Amino acid sequence: MIEESFEARGKRKKLIDELRGKGISDEKVLEAMNRVPRHLFMDDAFLKHAYQDKAFPISSGQTISQPYTVAVQTILLNVGKRDKVLEIGTGSGYQAAVLAEMGVKVFTIERQRELYRKAQTLLTSMGYRIHFFLGDGYEGQPQYGPYDGIIITAATAEVPEKLLKQLCIGGRLVVPKGGRDSQVMTLYSRRGEDDYEITTHGFFVFVPMLKGIVNGRENEQ
Ligand code: SAH
């Protein structure tokens, strides 16, 4: 357990109550979020805002998701202890930490080397045992699949077929689907070899899912 101030704990408790007020009622997810010190995932400039229910910039032009969004995606995944989950878009690593707190085996892919390195260093130092990959999430990570859950934390107009095929039968894939300005949170539940039930769960805004790997420090989006 990471040492942290009484103040940070108090602020986090208030954030959790705020999420309850916004209709998040899954206590397992709220408890997991209450255990993750979100301020450790934020850039110094935004530290004092760590427990606001907002997305904030992290390095490489990316964002740490809004806590409400993290709660919604985690609830939709509906995973249990020891399930295998693949995350596309490690970013700050916050969502991966919340999933690890749920007792899930987390595999997470990031396309930007700098973020991949930062998240891996931070989460490993916090004691999380998560599998990190630098790669293109469009390909997934078939050698560790199939997964009980796949969570895409970047916007895409089309869900890659390769990812749907890496789901177990009975598995769930959560994705913000749409164009640049807004996306619809979409849940694919795999019912059979080629049978997916699709449901939608409100509008959100994510940074785009892009192809290829970024190795340098270029401020690409
Ligand atoms: N889950 C993150 C939010 C990340 S923002 C968190 O909790 O902080 C979206 C991330 O997806 C960015 O870091 C972006 O670089 C990454 N990304 C975009 N396209 C990708 C792809 N094809 N493969 C892997 N990561 C991708």
PDB file of N, CA and C in Angstrom, residues 2 5 16 19 54 60 95 123 141 145 178 180 183 216:
ATOM      1  N   ILE A   2       0.572   2.151  -0.878  1.00  0.00           N
ATOM      2  CA  ILE A   2       1.334   3.378  -1.033  1.00  0.00           C
ATOM      3  C   ILE A   2       1.012   4.339   0.121  1.00  0.00           C
ATOM      4  N   SER A   5      -1.306  11.036   1.900  1.00  0.00           N
ATOM      5  CA  SER A   5      -1.801  11.927   2.943  1.00  0.00           C
ATOM      6  C   SER A   5      -3.271  11.685   3.244  1.00  0.00           C
ATOM      7  N   ILE A  16     -15.662   9.763  -4.829  1.00  0.00           N
ATOM      8  CA  ILE A  16     -16.456   8.536  -4.910  1.00  0.00           C
ATOM      9  C   ILE A  16     -17.930   8.857  -4.608  1.00  0.00           C
ATOM     10  N   LEU A  19     -19.443  10.415  -7.599  1.00  0.00           N
ATOM     11  CA  LEU A  19     -19.785   9.415  -8.630  1.00  0.00           C
ATOM     12  C   LEU A  19     -21.101   8.714  -8.267  1.00  0.00           C
ATOM     13  N   LYS A  54     -12.917  14.962 -13.765  1.00  0.00           N
ATOM     14  CA  LYS A  54     -12.603  15.506 -15.089  1.00  0.00           C
ATOM     15  C   LYS A  54     -11.441  14.746 -15.705  1.00  0.00           C
ATOM     16  N   SER A  60       2.593  13.630 -24.040  1.00  0.00           N
ATOM     17  CA  SER A  60       2.402  13.179 -25.424  1.00  0.00           C
ATOM     18  C   SER A  60       1.028  13.521 -25.985  1.00  0.00           C
ATOM     19  N   GLN A  95      -6.682   3.553 -15.473  1.00  0.00           N
ATOM     20  CA  GLN A  95      -7.724   2.540 -15.709  1.00  0.00           C
ATOM     21  C   GLN A  95      -7.174   1.129 -15.449  1.00  0.00           C
ATOM     22  N   LEU A 123       3.328   1.924 -12.214  1.00  0.00           N
ATOM     23  CA  LEU A 123       2.454   0.859 -11.687  1.00  0.00           C
ATOM     24  C   LEU A 123       3.250  -0.274 -11.053  1.00  0.00           C
ATOM     25  N   GLN A 141      -3.385  -8.582 -28.695  1.00  0.00           N
ATOM     26  CA  GLN A 141      -2.242  -9.318 -28.141  1.00  0.00           C
ATOM     27  C   GLN A 141      -2.664 -10.797 -28.113  1.00  0.00           C
ATOM     28  N   GLY A 145      -4.436 -14.254 -25.368  1.00  0.00           N
ATOM     29  CA  GLY A 145      -5.885 -14.359 -25.403  1.00  0.00           C
ATOM     30  C   GLY A 145      -6.346 -15.796 -25.369  1.00  0.00           C
ATOM     31  N   GLY A 178     -17.144   6.060 -32.631  1.00  0.00           N
ATOM     32  CA  GLY A 178     -17.623   7.250 -33.309  1.00  0.00           C
ATOM     33  C   GLY A 178     -16.483   8.074 -33.863  1.00  0.00           C
ATOM     34  N   ARG A 180     -14.412  12.096 -34.239  1.00  0.00           N
ATOM     35  CA  ARG A 180     -13.539  12.872 -33.349  1.00  0.00           C
ATOM     36  C   ARG A 180     -14.272  13.583 -32.220  1.00  0.00           C
ATOM     37  N   GLN A 183     -18.414  10.162 -29.112  1.00  0.00           N
ATOM     38  CA  GLN A 183     -18.547   8.730 -29.391  1.00  0.00           C
ATOM     39  C   GLN A 183     -19.651   8.134 -28.508  1.00  0.00           C
ATOM     40  N   GLY A 216       9.419   8.281 -30.613  1.00  0.00           N
ATOM     41  CA  GLY A 216      10.151   9.472 -30.191  1.00  0.00           C
ATOM     42  C   GLY A 216       9.369  10.297 -29.200  1.00  0.00           C
TER      43      GLY A 216
END
